[in-house]
PDB file of C-alpha atoms in Angstrom:
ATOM      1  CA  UNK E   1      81.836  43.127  55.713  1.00 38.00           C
ATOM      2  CA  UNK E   2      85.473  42.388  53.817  1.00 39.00           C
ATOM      3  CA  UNK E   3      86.665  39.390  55.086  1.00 39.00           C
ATOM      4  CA  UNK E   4      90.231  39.124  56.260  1.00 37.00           C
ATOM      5  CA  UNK E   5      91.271  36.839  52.915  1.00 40.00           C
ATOM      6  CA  UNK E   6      89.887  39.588  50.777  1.00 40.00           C
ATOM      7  CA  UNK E   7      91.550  42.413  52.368  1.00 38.00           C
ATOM      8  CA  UNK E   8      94.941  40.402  52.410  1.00 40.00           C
ATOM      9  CA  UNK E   9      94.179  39.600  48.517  1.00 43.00           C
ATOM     10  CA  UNK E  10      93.602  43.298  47.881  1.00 42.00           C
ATOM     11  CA  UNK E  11      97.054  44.447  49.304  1.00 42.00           C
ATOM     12  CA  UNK E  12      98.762  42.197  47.792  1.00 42.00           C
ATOM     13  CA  UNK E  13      97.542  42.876  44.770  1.00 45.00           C
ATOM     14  CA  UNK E  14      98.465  47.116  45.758  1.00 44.00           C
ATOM     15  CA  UNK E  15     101.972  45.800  46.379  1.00 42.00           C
ATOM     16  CA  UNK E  16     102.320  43.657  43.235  1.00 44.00           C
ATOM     17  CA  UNK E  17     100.881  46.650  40.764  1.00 50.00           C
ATOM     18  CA  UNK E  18     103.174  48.879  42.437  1.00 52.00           C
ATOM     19  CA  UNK E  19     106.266  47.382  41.276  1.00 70.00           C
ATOM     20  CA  UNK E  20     106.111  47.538  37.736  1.00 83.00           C
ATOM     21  CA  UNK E  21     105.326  51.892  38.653  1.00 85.00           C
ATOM     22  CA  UNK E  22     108.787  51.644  40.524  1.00 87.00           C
ATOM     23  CA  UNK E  23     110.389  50.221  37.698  1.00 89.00           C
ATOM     24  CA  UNK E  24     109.169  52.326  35.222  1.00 90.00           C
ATOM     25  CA  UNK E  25     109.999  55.547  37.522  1.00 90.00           C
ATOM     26  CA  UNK E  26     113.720  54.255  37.490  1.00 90.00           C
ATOM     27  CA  UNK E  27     114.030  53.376  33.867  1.00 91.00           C
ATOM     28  CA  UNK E  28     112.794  57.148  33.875  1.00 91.00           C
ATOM     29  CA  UNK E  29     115.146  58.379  35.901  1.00 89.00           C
ATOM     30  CA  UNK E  30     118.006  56.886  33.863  1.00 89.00           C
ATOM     31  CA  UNK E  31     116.466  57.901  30.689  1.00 89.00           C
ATOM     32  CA  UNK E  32     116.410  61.241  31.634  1.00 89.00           C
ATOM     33  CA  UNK E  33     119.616  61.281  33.150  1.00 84.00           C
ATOM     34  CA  UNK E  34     121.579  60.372  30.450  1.00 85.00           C
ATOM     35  CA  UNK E  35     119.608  63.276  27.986  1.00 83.00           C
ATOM     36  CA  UNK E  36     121.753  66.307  27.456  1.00 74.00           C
ATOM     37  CA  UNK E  37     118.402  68.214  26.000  1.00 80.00           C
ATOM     38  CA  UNK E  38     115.316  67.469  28.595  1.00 86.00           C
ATOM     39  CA  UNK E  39     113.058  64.873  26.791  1.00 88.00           C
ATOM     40  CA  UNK E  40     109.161  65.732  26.805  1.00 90.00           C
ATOM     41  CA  UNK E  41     106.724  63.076  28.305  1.00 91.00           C
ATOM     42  CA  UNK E  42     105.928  62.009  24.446  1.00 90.00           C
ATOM     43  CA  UNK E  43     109.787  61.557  24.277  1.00 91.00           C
ATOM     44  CA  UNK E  44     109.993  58.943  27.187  1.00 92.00           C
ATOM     45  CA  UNK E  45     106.734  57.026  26.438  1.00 93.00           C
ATOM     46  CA  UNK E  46     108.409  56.518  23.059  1.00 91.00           C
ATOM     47  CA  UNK E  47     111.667  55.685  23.768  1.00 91.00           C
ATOM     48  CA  UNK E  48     110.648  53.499  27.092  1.00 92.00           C
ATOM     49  CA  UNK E  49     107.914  52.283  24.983  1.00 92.00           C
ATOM     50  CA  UNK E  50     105.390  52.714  27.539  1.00 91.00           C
ATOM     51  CA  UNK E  51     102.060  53.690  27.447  1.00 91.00           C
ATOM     52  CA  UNK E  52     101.353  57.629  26.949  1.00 88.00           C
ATOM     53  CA  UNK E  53      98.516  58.072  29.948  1.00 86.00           C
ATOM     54  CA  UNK E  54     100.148  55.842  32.562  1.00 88.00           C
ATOM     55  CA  UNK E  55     103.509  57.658  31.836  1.00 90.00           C
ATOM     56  CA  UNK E  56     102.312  61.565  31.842  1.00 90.00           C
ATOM     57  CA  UNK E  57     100.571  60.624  35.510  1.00 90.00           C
ATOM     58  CA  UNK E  58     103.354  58.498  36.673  1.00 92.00           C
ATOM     59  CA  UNK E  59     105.648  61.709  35.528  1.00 92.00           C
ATOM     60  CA  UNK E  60     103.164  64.194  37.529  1.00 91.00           C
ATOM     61  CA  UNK E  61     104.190  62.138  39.990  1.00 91.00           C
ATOM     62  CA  UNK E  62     107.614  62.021  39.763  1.00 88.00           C
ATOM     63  CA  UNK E  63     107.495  66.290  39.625  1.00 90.00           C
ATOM     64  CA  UNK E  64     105.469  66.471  42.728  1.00 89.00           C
ATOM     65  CA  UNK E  65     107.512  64.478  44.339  1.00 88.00           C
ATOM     66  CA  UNK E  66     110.731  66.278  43.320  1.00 86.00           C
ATOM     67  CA  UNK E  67     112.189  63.699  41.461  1.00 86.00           C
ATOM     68  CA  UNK E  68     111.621  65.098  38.211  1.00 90.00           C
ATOM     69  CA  UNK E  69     111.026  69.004  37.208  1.00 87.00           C
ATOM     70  CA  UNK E  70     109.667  71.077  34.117  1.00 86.00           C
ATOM     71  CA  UNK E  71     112.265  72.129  32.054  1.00 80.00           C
ATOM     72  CA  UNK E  72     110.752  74.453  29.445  1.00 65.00           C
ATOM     73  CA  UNK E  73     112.551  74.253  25.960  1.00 54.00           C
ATOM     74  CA  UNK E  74     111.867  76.574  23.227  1.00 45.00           C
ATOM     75  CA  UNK E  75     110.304  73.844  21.568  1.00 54.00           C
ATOM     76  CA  UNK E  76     108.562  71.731  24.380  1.00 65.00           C
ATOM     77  CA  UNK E  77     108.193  71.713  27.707  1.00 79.00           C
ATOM     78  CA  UNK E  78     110.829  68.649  28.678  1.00 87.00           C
ATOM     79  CA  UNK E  79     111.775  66.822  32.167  1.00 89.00           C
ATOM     80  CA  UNK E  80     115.124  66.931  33.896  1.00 85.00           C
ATOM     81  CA  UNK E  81     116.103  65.362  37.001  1.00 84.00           C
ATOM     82  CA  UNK E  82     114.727  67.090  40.302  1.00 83.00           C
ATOM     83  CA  UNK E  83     116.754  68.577  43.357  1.00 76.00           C
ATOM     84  CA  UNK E  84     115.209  65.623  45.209  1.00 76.00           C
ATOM     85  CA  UNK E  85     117.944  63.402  44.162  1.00 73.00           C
ATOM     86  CA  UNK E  86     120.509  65.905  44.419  1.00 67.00           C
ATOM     87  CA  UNK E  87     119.257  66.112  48.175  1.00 65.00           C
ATOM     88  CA  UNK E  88     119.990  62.081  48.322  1.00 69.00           C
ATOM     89  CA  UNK E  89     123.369  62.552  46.098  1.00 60.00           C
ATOM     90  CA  UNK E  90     124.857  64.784  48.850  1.00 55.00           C
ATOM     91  CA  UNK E  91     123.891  62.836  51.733  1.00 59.00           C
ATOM     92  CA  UNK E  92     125.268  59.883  49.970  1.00 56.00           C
ATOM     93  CA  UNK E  93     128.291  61.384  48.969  1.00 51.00           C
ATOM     94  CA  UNK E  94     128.438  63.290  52.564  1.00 55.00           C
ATOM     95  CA  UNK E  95     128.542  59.256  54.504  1.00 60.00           C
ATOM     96  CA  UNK E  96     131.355  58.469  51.967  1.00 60.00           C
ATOM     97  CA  UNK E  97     133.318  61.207  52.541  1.00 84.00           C
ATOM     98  CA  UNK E  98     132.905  60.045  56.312  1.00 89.00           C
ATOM     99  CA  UNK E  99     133.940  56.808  56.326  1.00 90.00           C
ATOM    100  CA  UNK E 100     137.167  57.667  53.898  1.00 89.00           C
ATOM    101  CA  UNK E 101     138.145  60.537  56.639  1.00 91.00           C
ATOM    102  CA  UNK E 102     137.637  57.404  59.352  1.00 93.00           C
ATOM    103  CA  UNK E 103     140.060  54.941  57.324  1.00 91.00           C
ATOM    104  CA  UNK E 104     142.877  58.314  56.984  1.00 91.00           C
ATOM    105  CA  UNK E 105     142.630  59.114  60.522  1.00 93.00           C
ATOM    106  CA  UNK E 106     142.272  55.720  62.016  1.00 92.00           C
ATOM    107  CA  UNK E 107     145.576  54.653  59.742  1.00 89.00           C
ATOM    108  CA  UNK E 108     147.001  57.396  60.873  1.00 90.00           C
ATOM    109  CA  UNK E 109     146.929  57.150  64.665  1.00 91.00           C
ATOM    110  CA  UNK E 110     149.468  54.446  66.070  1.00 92.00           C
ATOM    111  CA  UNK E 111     147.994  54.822  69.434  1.00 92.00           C
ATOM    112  CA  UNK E 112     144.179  53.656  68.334  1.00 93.00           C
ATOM    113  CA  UNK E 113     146.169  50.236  66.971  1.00 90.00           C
ATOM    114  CA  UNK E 114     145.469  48.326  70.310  1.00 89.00           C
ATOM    115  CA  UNK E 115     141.394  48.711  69.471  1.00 92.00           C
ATOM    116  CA  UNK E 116     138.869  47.795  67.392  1.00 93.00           C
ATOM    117  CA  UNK E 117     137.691  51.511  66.221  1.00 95.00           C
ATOM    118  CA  UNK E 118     134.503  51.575  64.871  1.00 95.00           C
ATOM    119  CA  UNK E 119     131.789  54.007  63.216  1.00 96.00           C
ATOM    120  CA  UNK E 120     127.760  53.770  63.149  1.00 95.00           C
ATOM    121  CA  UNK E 121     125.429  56.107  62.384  1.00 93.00           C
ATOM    122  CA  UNK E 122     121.915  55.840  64.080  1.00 92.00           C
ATOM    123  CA  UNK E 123     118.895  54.850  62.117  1.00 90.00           C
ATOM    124  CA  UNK E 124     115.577  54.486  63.441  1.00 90.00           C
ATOM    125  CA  UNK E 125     116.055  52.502  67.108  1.00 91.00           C
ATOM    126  CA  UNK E 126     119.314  51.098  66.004  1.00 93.00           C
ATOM    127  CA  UNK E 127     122.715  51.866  65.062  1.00 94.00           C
ATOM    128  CA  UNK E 128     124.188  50.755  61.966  1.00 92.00           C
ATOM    129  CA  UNK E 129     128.255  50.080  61.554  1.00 93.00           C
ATOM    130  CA  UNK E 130     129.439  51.807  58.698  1.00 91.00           C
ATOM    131  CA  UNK E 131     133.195  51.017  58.799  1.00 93.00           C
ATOM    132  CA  UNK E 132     135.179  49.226  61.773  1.00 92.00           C
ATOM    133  CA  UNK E 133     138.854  48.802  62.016  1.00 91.00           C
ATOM    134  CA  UNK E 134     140.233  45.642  64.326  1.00 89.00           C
ATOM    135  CA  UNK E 135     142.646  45.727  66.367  1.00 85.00           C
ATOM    136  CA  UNK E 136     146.064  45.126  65.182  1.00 77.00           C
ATOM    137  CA  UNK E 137     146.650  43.110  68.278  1.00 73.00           C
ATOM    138  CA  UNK E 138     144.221  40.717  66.949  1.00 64.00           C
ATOM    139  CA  UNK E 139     142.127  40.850  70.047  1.00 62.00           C
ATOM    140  CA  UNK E 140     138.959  39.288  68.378  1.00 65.00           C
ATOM    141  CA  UNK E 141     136.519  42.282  68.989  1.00 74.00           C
ATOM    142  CA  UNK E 142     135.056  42.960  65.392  1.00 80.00           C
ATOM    143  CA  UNK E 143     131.612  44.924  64.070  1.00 86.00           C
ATOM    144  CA  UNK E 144     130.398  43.689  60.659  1.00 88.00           C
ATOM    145  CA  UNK E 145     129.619  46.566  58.179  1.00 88.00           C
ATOM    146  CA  UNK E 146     125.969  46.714  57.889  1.00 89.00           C
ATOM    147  CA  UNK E 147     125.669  45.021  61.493  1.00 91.00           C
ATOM    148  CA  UNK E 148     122.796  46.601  63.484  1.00 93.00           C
ATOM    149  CA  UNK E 149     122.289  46.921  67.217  1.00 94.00           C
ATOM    150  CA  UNK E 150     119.724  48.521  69.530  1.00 93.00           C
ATOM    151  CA  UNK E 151     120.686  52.254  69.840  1.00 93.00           C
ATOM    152  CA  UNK E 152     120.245  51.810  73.608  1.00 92.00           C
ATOM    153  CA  UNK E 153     122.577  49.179  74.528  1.00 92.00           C
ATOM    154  CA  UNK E 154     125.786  50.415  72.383  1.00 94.00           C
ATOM    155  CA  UNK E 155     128.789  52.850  73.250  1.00 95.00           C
ATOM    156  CA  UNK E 156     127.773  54.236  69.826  1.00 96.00           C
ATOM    157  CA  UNK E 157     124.194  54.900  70.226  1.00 95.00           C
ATOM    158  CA  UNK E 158     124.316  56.411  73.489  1.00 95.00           C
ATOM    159  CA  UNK E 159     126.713  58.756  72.360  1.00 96.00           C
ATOM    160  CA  UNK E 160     124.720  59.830  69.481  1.00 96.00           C
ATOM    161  CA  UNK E 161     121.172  59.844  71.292  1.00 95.00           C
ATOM    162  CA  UNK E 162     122.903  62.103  74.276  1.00 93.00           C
ATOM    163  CA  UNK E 163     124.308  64.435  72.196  1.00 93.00           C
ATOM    164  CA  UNK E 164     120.863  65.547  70.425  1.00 90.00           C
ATOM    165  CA  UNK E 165     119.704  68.420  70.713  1.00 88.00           C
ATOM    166  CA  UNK E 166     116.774  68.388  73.245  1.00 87.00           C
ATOM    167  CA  UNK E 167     113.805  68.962  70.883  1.00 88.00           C
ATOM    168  CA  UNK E 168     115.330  66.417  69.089  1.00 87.00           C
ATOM    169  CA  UNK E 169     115.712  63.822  71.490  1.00 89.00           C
ATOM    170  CA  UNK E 170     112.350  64.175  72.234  1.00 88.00           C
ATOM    171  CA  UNK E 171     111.187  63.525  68.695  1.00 90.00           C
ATOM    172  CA  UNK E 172     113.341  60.453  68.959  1.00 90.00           C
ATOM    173  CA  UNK E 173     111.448  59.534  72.276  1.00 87.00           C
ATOM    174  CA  UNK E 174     108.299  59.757  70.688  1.00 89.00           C
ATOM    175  CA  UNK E 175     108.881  57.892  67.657  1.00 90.00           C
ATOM    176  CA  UNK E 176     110.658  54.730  69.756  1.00 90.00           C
ATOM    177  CA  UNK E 177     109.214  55.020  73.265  1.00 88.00           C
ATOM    178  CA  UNK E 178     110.706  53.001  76.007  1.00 85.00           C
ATOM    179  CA  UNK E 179     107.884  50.650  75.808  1.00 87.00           C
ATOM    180  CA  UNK E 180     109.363  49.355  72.304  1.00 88.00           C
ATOM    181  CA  UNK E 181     112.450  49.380  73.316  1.00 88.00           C
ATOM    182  CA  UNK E 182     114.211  45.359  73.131  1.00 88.00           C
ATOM    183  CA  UNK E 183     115.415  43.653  76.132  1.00 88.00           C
ATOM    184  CA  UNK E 184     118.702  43.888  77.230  1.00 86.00           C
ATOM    185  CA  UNK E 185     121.389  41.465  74.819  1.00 87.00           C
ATOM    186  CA  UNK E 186     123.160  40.253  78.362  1.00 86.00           C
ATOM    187  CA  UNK E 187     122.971  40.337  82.066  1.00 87.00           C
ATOM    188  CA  UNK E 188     125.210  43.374  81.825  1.00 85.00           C
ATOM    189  CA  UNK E 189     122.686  45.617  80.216  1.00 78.00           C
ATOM    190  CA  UNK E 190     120.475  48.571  81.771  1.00 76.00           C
ATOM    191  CA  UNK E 191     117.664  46.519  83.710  1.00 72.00           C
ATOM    192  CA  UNK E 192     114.645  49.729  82.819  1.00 83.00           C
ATOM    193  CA  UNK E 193     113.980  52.172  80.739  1.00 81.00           C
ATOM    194  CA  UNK E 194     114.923  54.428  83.525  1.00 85.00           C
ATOM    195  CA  UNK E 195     117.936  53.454  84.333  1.00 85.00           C
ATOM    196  CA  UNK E 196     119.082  53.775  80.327  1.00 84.00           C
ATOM    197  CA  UNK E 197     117.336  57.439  80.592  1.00 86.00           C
ATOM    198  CA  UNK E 198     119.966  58.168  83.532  1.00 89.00           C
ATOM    199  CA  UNK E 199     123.088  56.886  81.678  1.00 87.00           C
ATOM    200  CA  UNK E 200     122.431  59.175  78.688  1.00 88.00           C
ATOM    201  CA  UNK E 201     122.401  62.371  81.346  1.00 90.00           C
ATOM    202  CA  UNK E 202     125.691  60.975  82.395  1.00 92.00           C
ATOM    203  CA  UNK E 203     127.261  60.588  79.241  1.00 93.00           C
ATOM    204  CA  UNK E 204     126.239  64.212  78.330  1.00 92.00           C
ATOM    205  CA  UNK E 205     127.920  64.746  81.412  1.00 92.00           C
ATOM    206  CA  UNK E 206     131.300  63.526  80.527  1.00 92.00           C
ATOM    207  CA  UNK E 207     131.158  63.747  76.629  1.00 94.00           C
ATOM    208  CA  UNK E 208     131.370  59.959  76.417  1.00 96.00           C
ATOM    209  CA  UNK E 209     129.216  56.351  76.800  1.00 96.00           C
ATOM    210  CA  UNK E 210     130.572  53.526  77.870  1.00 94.00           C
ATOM    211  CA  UNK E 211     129.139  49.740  76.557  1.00 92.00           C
ATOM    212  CA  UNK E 212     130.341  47.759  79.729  1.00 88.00           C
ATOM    213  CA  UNK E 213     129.785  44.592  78.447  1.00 88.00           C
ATOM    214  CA  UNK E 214     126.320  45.222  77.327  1.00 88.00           C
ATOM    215  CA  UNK E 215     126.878  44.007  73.795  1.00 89.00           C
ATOM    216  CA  UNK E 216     129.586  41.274  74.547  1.00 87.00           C
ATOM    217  CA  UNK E 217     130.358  40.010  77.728  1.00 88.00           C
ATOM    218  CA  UNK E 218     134.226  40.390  78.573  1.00 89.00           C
ATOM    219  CA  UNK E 219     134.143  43.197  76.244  1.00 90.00           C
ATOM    220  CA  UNK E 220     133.541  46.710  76.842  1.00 91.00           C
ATOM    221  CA  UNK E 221     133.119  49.878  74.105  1.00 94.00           C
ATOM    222  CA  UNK E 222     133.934  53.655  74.974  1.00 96.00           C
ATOM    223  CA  UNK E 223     132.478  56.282  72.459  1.00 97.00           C
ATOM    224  CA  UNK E 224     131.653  60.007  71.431  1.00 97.00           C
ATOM    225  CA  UNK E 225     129.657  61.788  69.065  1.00 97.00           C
ATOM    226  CA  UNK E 226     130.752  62.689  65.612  1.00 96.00           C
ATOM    227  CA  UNK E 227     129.035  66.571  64.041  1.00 94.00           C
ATOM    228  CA  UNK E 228     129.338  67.634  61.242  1.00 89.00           C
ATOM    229  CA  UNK E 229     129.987  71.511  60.114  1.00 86.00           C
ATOM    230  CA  UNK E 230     126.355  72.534  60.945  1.00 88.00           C
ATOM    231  CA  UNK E 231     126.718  70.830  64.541  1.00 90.00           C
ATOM    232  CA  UNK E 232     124.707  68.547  63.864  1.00 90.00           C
ATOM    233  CA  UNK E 233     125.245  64.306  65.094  1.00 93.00           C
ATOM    234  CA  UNK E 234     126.320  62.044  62.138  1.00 92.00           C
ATOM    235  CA  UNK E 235     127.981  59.576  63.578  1.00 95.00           C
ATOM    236  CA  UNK E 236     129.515  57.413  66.731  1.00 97.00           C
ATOM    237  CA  UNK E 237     132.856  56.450  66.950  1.00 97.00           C
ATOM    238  CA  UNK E 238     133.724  53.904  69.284  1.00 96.00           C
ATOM    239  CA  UNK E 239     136.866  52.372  70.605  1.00 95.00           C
ATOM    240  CA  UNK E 240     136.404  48.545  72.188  1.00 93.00           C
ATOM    241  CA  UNK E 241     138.521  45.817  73.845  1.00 89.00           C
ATOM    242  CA  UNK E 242     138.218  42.991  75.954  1.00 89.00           C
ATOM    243  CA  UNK E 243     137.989  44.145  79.784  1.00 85.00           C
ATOM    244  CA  UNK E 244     140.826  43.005  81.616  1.00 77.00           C
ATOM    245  CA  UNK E 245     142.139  42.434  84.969  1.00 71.00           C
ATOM    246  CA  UNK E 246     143.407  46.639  84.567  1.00 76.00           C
ATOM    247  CA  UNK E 247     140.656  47.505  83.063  1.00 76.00           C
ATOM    248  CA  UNK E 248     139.481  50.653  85.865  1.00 81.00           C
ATOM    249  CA  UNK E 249     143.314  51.543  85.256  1.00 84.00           C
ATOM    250  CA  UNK E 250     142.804  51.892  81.504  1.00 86.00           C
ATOM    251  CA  UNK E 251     139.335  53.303  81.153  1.00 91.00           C
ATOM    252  CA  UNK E 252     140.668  57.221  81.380  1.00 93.00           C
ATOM    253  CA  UNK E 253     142.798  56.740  78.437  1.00 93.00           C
ATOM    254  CA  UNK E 254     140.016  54.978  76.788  1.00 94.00           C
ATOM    255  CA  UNK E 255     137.422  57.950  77.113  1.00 95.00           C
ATOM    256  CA  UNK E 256     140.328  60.708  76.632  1.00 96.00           C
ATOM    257  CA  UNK E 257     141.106  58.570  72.969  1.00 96.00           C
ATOM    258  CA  UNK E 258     137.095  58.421  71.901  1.00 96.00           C
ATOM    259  CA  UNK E 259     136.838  61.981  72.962  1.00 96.00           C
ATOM    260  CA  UNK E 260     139.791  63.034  70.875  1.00 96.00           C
ATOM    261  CA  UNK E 261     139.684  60.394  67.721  1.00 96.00           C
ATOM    262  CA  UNK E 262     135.770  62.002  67.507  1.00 96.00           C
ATOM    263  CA  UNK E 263     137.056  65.500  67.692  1.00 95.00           C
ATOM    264  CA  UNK E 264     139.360  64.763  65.255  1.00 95.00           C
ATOM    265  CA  UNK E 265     136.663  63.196  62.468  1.00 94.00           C
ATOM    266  CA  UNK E 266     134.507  65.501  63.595  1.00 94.00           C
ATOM    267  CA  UNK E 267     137.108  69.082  62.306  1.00 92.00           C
ATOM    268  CA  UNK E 268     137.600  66.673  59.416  1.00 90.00           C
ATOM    269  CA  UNK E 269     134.195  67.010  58.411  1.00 86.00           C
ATOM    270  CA  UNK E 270     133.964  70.948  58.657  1.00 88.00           C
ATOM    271  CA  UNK E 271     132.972  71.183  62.618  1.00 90.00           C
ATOM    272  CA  UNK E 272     134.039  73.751  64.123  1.00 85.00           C
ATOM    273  CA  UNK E 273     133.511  74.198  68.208  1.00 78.00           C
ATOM    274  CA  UNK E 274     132.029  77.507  68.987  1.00 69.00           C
TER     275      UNK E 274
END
């Protein structure tokens, strides 16, 4: 039998020889990248001065993977740079185009000045903020770019999660069951897995989730789903403040603003509702 030490040894060593393969791959990727005529395998071993059999497997790799394709020359058979990426350029380029529609509309709304806007998308369990805008009012409610929160505790994430599509949500379910789910981040958060179950019918009941102080206490966060032109959830926008004394007087104007600011990104990015 392997003892533990040896099997620990052994991965480690996995990880380690993996890197320099990652490395190459990208030096590939550049290589080829910056080739107007697709180089052939003996091409990139050469130029990358790398060794000839680790590269053609490491490039038979790269194909079936999508990151490279055949590109036959009427010389030699060459490499250019697979739809893979192109895949991961869109979606990259898709969250930028996002956040700069955000910034336009945000600036451009004089009413949304008295909150601290924010937008996450939802990755995994969690949602991550991808742009947040503070009040002008300087009423100290800020999200961090990069900041990440449990899904099931935000404004943001229960906006998103609700607005799935029901296969989907169930996928979701399955991958992060309530039994993984963290504890609640204050006194103010949902006490079971049932009772967070029961606020996401309600918010697709309304159109909108409401952090009350679940995140922050003194602070609450009303949000609504962003699509995009296939329908599809991309993002949460959220609008937060710190609850005051007229706070029940103020919280209609604070879901009819999410609701609308959402819409609004939302037709920006090509949805259209049917």
């Amino acid at each position: 039998m392997r003892s533990p030490v040896s099997e620990s040894q052994s991965s480690s060593g996995r990880e380690s020889d993996s890197v320099p393969a990652l490395r190459r791959a990208v030096k590939i990727l550049d290589m080829v990248g910056r080739r107007d005529i697709p180089p052939s395998a003996a091409d990139i071993a050469r130029e990358l001065s790398l060794p000839r059999s680790s590269t053609h497997g490491l490039i038979n790799t790269m194909v079936e993977l999508g990151l490279l394709e055949a590109a036959q020359g009427s010389a030699h058979m060459g490499y250019r740079l697979g739809g893979r990426l192109l895949d991961w350029a869109e979606q990259a380029g898709g969250r930028h185009d996002l956040v700069g529609a955000f910034h336009q509309i945000i600036g451009a709304s004089p009413e949304l000045a008295a909150y601290t806007v924010s937008l996450s998308i939802l990755e995994g369990s969690e949602v991550v903020y991808l742009a947040s805008r503070t009040s002008e009012r300087g009423l100290g409610v800020h999200y961090a770019v990069g900041m990440r929160l449990p899904a099931v505790y935000t404004a943001v994430g229960m906006a998103q999660l609700s607005a799935m599509e029901t296969g989907r949500f169930r996928e979701w379910l399955a991958l992060y069951p309530t039994s993984t789910w963290p504890a609640p981040l204050t006194s103010h958060g949902a006490r079971s897995p049932t009772e967070v179950l029961e606020q996401i019918r309600e918010v697709q009941e309304r159109g909108y989730a409401v952090d009350n102080e679940q995140i922050h206490h003194g602070v609450w966060c009303f949000a609504a789903a962003v699509r995009a032109a296939d329908g599809s959830v991309v993002a949460g926008l959220g609008l937060s403040q710190p609850k005051g004394v007229d706070a029940e007087r103020d919280a209609p104007l604070l879901a009819r603003l999410s609701i609308s600011t959402a819409a609004t990104l939302s037709a920006r990015m090509g949805y259209r509702q049917r």
